[in-house]
mmCIF file of C-alpha atoms in Angstrom:
data_model
loop_
_atom_site.group_PDB
_atom_site.id
_atom_site.type_symbol
_atom_site.label_atom_id
_atom_site.label_comp_id
_atom_site.label_asym_id
_atom_site.label_seq_id
_atom_site.Cartn_x
_atom_site.Cartn_y
_atom_site.Cartn_z
ATOM 1 C CA GLN W 1 0.000 0.000 0.000
ATOM 2 C CA ALA W 2 1.096 3.543 -0.715
ATOM 3 C CA VAL W 3 2.720 5.828 1.822
ATOM 4 C CA VAL W 4 0.877 9.119 2.306
ATOM 5 C CA THR W 5 2.973 12.065 3.453
ATOM 6 C CA GLN W 6 2.098 15.228 5.358
ATOM 7 C CA GLU W 7 4.128 17.969 7.001
ATOM 8 C CA PRO W 8 4.799 16.879 10.599
ATOM 9 C CA SER W 9 4.100 20.308 12.013
ATOM 10 C CA LEU W 10 3.158 23.832 10.957
ATOM 11 C CA THR W 11 2.600 27.093 12.764
ATOM 12 C CA VAL W 12 0.232 29.880 11.766
ATOM 13 C CA SER W 13 -0.477 33.249 13.332
ATOM 14 C CA PRO W 14 -4.014 34.069 14.417
ATOM 15 C CA GLY W 15 -5.827 35.444 11.388
ATOM 16 C CA GLY W 16 -3.170 34.079 9.071
ATOM 17 C CA THR W 17 -3.307 31.578 6.229
ATOM 18 C CA VAL W 18 -1.645 28.183 6.111
ATOM 19 C CA THR W 19 -1.605 25.312 3.641
ATOM 20 C CA LEU W 20 -1.260 21.652 4.536
ATOM 21 C CA THR W 21 -0.342 19.153 1.850
ATOM 22 C CA CYS W 22 -0.972 15.448 1.250
ATOM 23 C CA GLY W 23 1.300 13.494 -1.073
ATOM 24 C CA SER W 24 1.408 9.889 -2.211
ATOM 25 C CA SER W 25 4.340 7.572 -2.894
ATOM 26 C CA SER W 26 2.319 6.029 -5.720
ATOM 27 C CA GLY W 27 2.316 9.251 -7.741
ATOM 28 C CA ALA W 28 0.266 12.370 -8.095
ATOM 29 C CA VAL W 29 -2.788 12.718 -5.908
ATOM 30 C CA VAL W 30 -5.806 12.988 -8.170
ATOM 31 C CA SER W 31 -9.522 13.393 -7.727
ATOM 32 C CA GLY W 32 -9.888 9.632 -8.042
ATOM 33 C CA ASN W 33 -8.109 9.301 -4.689
ATOM 34 C CA TYR W 34 -11.067 11.190 -3.169
ATOM 35 C CA PRO W 35 -8.829 13.182 -0.803
ATOM 36 C CA TYR W 36 -10.234 13.691 2.661
ATOM 37 C CA TRP W 37 -9.159 15.945 5.507
ATOM 38 C CA PHE W 38 -9.898 15.331 9.181
ATOM 39 C CA GLN W 39 -9.342 17.415 12.292
ATOM 40 C CA GLN W 40 -8.605 15.825 15.654
ATOM 41 C CA LYS W 41 -8.252 17.616 18.955
ATOM 42 C CA PRO W 42 -6.762 15.964 22.057
ATOM 43 C CA GLY W 43 -9.091 13.450 23.665
ATOM 44 C CA GLN W 44 -11.644 13.691 20.879
ATOM 45 C CA ALA W 45 -12.638 11.556 17.927
ATOM 46 C CA PRO W 46 -11.620 12.900 14.532
ATOM 47 C CA ARG W 47 -14.028 15.134 12.637
ATOM 48 C CA THR W 48 -14.396 15.094 8.877
ATOM 49 C CA LEU W 49 -13.699 18.526 7.361
ATOM 50 C CA ILE W 50 -13.296 17.971 3.613
ATOM 51 C CA TYR W 51 -14.326 15.110 1.343
ATOM 52 C CA ASP W 52 -13.675 14.334 -2.313
ATOM 53 C CA THR W 53 -10.940 16.986 -2.615
ATOM 54 C CA SER W 54 -12.947 20.118 -1.897
ATOM 55 C CA ASN W 55 -16.414 19.378 -0.565
ATOM 56 C CA LYS W 56 -17.406 20.571 2.897
ATOM 57 C CA HIS W 57 -19.810 19.105 5.407
ATOM 58 C CA SER W 58 -22.415 21.295 7.021
ATOM 59 C CA TRP W 59 -20.255 21.629 10.129
ATOM 60 C CA THR W 60 -17.059 22.598 8.295
ATOM 61 C CA PRO W 61 -16.091 26.220 8.996
ATOM 62 C CA ALA W 62 -15.968 28.320 5.825
ATOM 63 C CA ARG W 63 -12.324 29.225 6.480
ATOM 64 C CA PHE W 64 -11.269 25.680 5.525
ATOM 65 C CA SER W 65 -10.971 24.729 1.868
ATOM 66 C CA GLY W 66 -9.552 21.818 -0.084
ATOM 67 C CA SER W 67 -7.943 21.521 -3.499
ATOM 68 C CA LEU W 68 -5.356 19.739 -5.626
ATOM 69 C CA LEU W 69 -2.098 21.496 -6.458
ATOM 70 C CA GLY W 70 1.188 20.269 -7.792
ATOM 71 C CA GLY W 71 0.208 16.617 -7.565
ATOM 72 C CA LYS W 72 -0.826 16.872 -3.936
ATOM 73 C CA GLY W 73 -4.004 17.308 -1.963
ATOM 74 C CA VAL W 74 -4.116 20.646 -0.189
ATOM 75 C CA LEU W 75 -6.007 21.909 2.841
ATOM 76 C CA THR W 76 -6.008 25.699 3.163
ATOM 77 C CA LEU W 77 -6.971 27.490 6.342
ATOM 78 C CA SER W 78 -7.629 31.182 5.801
ATOM 79 C CA GLY W 79 -8.062 33.341 8.879
ATOM 80 C CA ALA W 80 -6.816 30.890 11.490
ATOM 81 C CA GLN W 81 -8.546 30.876 14.850
ATOM 82 C CA PRO W 82 -7.152 29.641 18.177
ATOM 83 C CA GLU W 83 -9.647 26.779 18.105
ATOM 84 C CA ASP W 84 -8.073 25.513 14.871
ATOM 85 C CA GLU W 85 -5.048 24.295 16.789
ATOM 86 C CA ALA W 86 -5.261 20.531 16.290
ATOM 87 C CA GLU W 87 -3.899 17.522 14.441
ATOM 88 C CA TYR W 88 -4.934 17.270 10.793
ATOM 89 C CA TYR W 89 -4.973 14.052 8.807
ATOM 90 C CA CYS W 90 -5.483 13.424 5.136
ATOM 91 C CA LEU W 91 -6.869 10.171 3.749
ATOM 92 C CA LEU W 92 -6.487 8.839 0.227
ATOM 93 C CA PHE W 93 -8.425 6.026 -1.375
ATOM 94 C CA PHE W 94 -6.822 3.491 -3.687
ATOM 95 C CA SER W 95 -8.165 0.498 -5.575
ATOM 96 C CA ASN W 96 -7.373 -1.869 -2.706
ATOM 97 C CA GLY W 97 -8.245 0.298 0.278
ATOM 98 C CA ALA W 98 -7.258 3.582 1.862
ATOM 99 C CA VAL W 99 -4.286 5.120 3.654
ATOM 100 C CA PHE W 100 -3.991 7.967 6.142
ATOM 101 C CA GLY W 101 -1.161 10.421 6.171
ATOM 102 C CA GLY W 102 0.954 10.691 9.303
ATOM 103 C CA GLY W 103 -0.786 13.871 10.387
ATOM 104 C CA THR W 104 0.173 17.532 10.719
ATOM 105 C CA THR W 105 0.260 19.230 14.099
ATOM 106 C CA LEU W 106 -1.019 22.738 13.537
ATOM 107 C CA THR W 107 -0.132 25.374 16.105
ATOM 108 C CA VAL W 108 -1.886 28.737 16.123
ATOM 109 C CA LEU W 109 0.549 31.128 17.719
ATOM 110 C CA GLU T 1 -29.676 12.121 15.289
ATOM 111 C CA VAL T 2 -26.994 10.120 13.534
ATOM 112 C CA TYR T 3 -24.425 8.472 15.768
ATOM 113 C CA LEU T 4 -22.255 5.402 16.137
ATOM 114 C CA LEU T 5 -21.560 3.498 19.336
ATOM 115 C CA GLU T 6 -18.675 1.054 19.451
ATOM 116 C CA SER T 7 -18.304 -1.725 21.994
ATOM 117 C CA GLY T 8 -16.357 -4.912 22.564
ATOM 118 C CA GLY T 9 -12.951 -3.504 23.330
ATOM 119 C CA ASP T 10 -11.092 -5.383 26.039
ATOM 120 C CA LEU T 11 -7.768 -6.676 27.312
ATOM 121 C CA VAL T 12 -6.766 -9.775 25.383
ATOM 122 C CA GLN T 13 -3.663 -11.937 25.302
ATOM 123 C CA PRO T 14 -1.443 -12.108 22.206
ATOM 124 C CA GLY T 15 -2.868 -14.660 19.816
ATOM 125 C CA GLY T 16 -6.364 -14.137 21.142
ATOM 126 C CA SER T 17 -9.554 -12.997 19.436
ATOM 127 C CA LEU T 18 -12.039 -10.195 19.919
ATOM 128 C CA ARG T 19 -15.144 -8.982 18.115
ATOM 129 C CA LEU T 20 -15.889 -5.287 18.011
ATOM 130 C CA SER T 21 -19.417 -4.054 17.438
ATOM 131 C CA CYS T 22 -20.687 -0.733 16.162
ATOM 132 C CA GLU T 23 -24.331 0.136 16.691
ATOM 133 C CA ALA T 24 -25.672 2.681 14.246
ATOM 134 C CA SER T 25 -28.473 5.079 15.013
ATOM 135 C CA GLY T 26 -30.248 7.467 12.681
ATOM 136 C CA PHE T 27 -29.333 5.610 9.503
ATOM 137 C CA THR T 28 -29.228 2.103 8.032
ATOM 138 C CA VAL T 29 -25.770 0.542 7.756
ATOM 139 C CA SER T 30 -26.785 -1.525 4.746
ATOM 140 C CA ASN T 31 -27.295 1.697 2.780
ATOM 141 C CA TYR T 32 -23.751 2.962 3.282
ATOM 142 C CA GLY T 33 -20.156 1.930 3.024
ATOM 143 C CA MET T 34 -18.614 1.612 6.490
ATOM 144 C CA THR T 35 -15.083 1.748 7.836
ATOM 145 C CA TRP T 36 -12.942 0.828 10.842
ATOM 146 C CA VAL T 37 -10.039 3.098 11.778
ATOM 147 C CA ARG T 38 -7.639 2.651 14.682
ATOM 148 C CA GLN T 39 -5.297 4.846 16.648
ATOM 149 C CA ALA T 40 -2.559 3.506 18.889
ATOM 150 C CA PRO T 41 -1.886 5.591 22.005
ATOM 151 C CA GLY T 42 -0.065 8.764 21.030
ATOM 152 C CA LYS T 43 0.037 7.791 17.363
ATOM 153 C CA GLY T 44 -1.745 8.732 14.159
ATOM 154 C CA LEU T 45 -4.811 7.326 12.486
ATOM 155 C CA GLU T 46 -4.598 4.010 10.631
ATOM 156 C CA TRP T 47 -7.244 2.868 8.157
ATOM 157 C CA VAL T 48 -8.022 -0.757 9.035
ATOM 158 C CA SER T 49 -10.903 -2.056 6.962
ATOM 159 C CA GLY T 50 -13.876 -1.033 4.885
ATOM 160 C CA ILE T 51 -17.023 -2.594 3.488
ATOM 161 C CA ALA T 52 -18.468 -1.191 0.300
ATOM 162 C CA LEU T 53 -21.911 0.212 -0.202
ATOM 163 C CA SER T 54 -22.699 -1.944 -3.182
ATOM 164 C CA GLY T 55 -22.012 -5.635 -3.248
ATOM 165 C CA GLY T 56 -20.459 -5.670 0.185
ATOM 166 C CA THR T 57 -16.913 -5.873 -1.122
ATOM 167 C CA THR T 58 -14.454 -5.776 1.759
ATOM 168 C CA TYR T 59 -11.038 -4.139 1.988
ATOM 169 C CA TYR T 60 -8.234 -4.531 4.499
ATOM 170 C CA ALA T 61 -4.967 -2.886 5.411
ATOM 171 C CA ASP T 62 -1.949 -5.108 4.762
ATOM 172 C CA SER T 63 -1.292 -5.157 8.510
ATOM 173 C CA VAL T 64 -4.565 -6.952 9.283
ATOM 174 C CA ARG T 65 -5.451 -8.842 6.108
ATOM 175 C CA GLY T 66 -6.051 -12.510 6.844
ATOM 176 C CA ARG T 67 -6.595 -11.866 10.567
ATOM 177 C CA PHE T 68 -9.482 -9.365 10.680
ATOM 178 C CA THR T 69 -12.922 -9.654 9.100
ATOM 179 C CA ILE T 70 -15.393 -6.823 8.645
ATOM 180 C CA SER T 71 -19.089 -7.567 8.369
ATOM 181 C CA ARG T 72 -22.486 -6.019 8.998
ATOM 182 C CA ASP T 73 -25.781 -7.297 10.287
ATOM 183 C CA ASN T 74 -28.586 -5.493 8.527
ATOM 184 C CA SER T 75 -31.263 -6.823 10.887
ATOM 185 C CA GLU T 76 -29.451 -5.428 13.924
ATOM 186 C CA ASN T 77 -28.119 -2.366 12.068
ATOM 187 C CA LYS T 78 -24.605 -3.090 13.276
ATOM 188 C CA LEU T 79 -21.092 -3.209 11.896
ATOM 189 C CA TYR T 80 -18.584 -5.723 13.221
ATOM 190 C CA LEU T 81 -14.858 -6.316 13.214
ATOM 191 C CA GLN T 82 -13.740 -9.835 14.054
ATOM 192 C CA MET T 83 -10.112 -9.745 15.119
ATOM 193 C CA ASN T 84 -8.106 -12.974 15.341
ATOM 194 C CA SER T 85 -4.454 -13.748 16.068
ATOM 195 C CA LEU T 86 -4.103 -10.446 17.860
ATOM 196 C CA ARG T 87 -0.661 -8.924 18.259
ATOM 197 C CA ALA T 88 0.756 -6.278 20.547
ATOM 198 C CA GLU T 89 0.765 -3.834 17.627
ATOM 199 C CA ASP T 90 -3.018 -4.187 17.258
ATOM 200 C CA ALA T 91 -3.527 -2.389 20.580
ATOM 201 C CA ALA T 92 -5.380 0.817 19.813
ATOM 202 C CA LEU T 93 -8.585 2.798 20.043
ATOM 203 C CA TYR T 94 -10.831 1.475 17.296
ATOM 204 C CA PHE T 95 -13.236 3.901 15.627
ATOM 205 C CA CYS T 96 -16.295 2.973 13.620
ATOM 206 C CA VAL T 97 -16.862 5.410 10.767
ATOM 207 C CA LYS T 98 -19.868 5.973 8.519
ATOM 208 C CA GLY T 99 -18.725 6.126 4.930
ATOM 209 C CA GLY T 100 -15.980 4.879 2.657
ATOM 210 C CA GLY T 101 -16.456 2.164 0.047
ATOM 211 C CA GLY T 102 -18.499 4.384 -2.220
ATOM 212 C CA SER T 103 -20.108 6.538 0.463
ATOM 213 C CA VAL T 104 -18.972 9.876 1.802
ATOM 214 C CA VAL T 105 -17.139 9.620 5.109
ATOM 215 C CA ASP T 106 -18.848 11.808 7.660
ATOM 216 C CA ILE T 107 -19.693 10.505 11.146
ATOM 217 C CA TRP T 108 -17.222 8.963 13.614
ATOM 218 C CA GLY T 109 -17.941 7.027 16.771
ATOM 219 C CA GLN T 110 -16.064 7.694 19.999
ATOM 220 C CA GLY T 111 -14.069 4.482 19.793
ATOM 221 C CA THR T 112 -13.523 1.323 21.810
ATOM 222 C CA MET T 113 -10.150 0.406 23.310
ATOM 223 C CA VAL T 114 -8.337 -2.810 22.533
ATOM 224 C CA THR T 115 -5.355 -3.793 24.678
ATOM 225 C CA VAL T 116 -3.180 -6.751 23.733
ATOM 226 C CA SER T 117 -0.929 -7.913 26.538
ATOM 227 C CA SER T 118 -0.015 -11.016 28.478
#
């Protein structure tokens, strides 16, 4: 199974913009990998933010957006809030299953 | 309200077996793909297994293939994960997730803890 890579950690200033990326050892990430993004805070279950590259659930704050760029899945946070400090995971689907990235620890500071 | 409630986690010896259950409320499991995800203490998320919406095709991570079996009981509206030949590295919090296998992933349960130790 493929290895999915994410930045281990990123820092963003309150009100700032940050991009998280999701790459695959099997090649470019494409829409057919149905890229997902999840947010997990300490002691809580993960929450689905983005599905199928760029679609949001009803509970997803508008400041989060998803896209594909440069062969990677991208999560963009515009106007970071203190409550956005969390671990973020991407998930990619392949023909034989799915693989999570290692996660990105996002600090809002 | 849509929610998932996992159960069945326990302390088990290496080589032992365990069956996890996931009770769904607010939707019918047979109408959706479903997924199991695990998280070892202090570690990241690991996709474990999925069952497809159509046809019931099942998928497994390499780390559990041949030892774990995912299934669902439509009459009880439950998802299961039968885990055999358990190893120390299988110890984790196991989450039941609505979606995957042709359905959008949205709702997560709170998880059930599996400990593998002698």
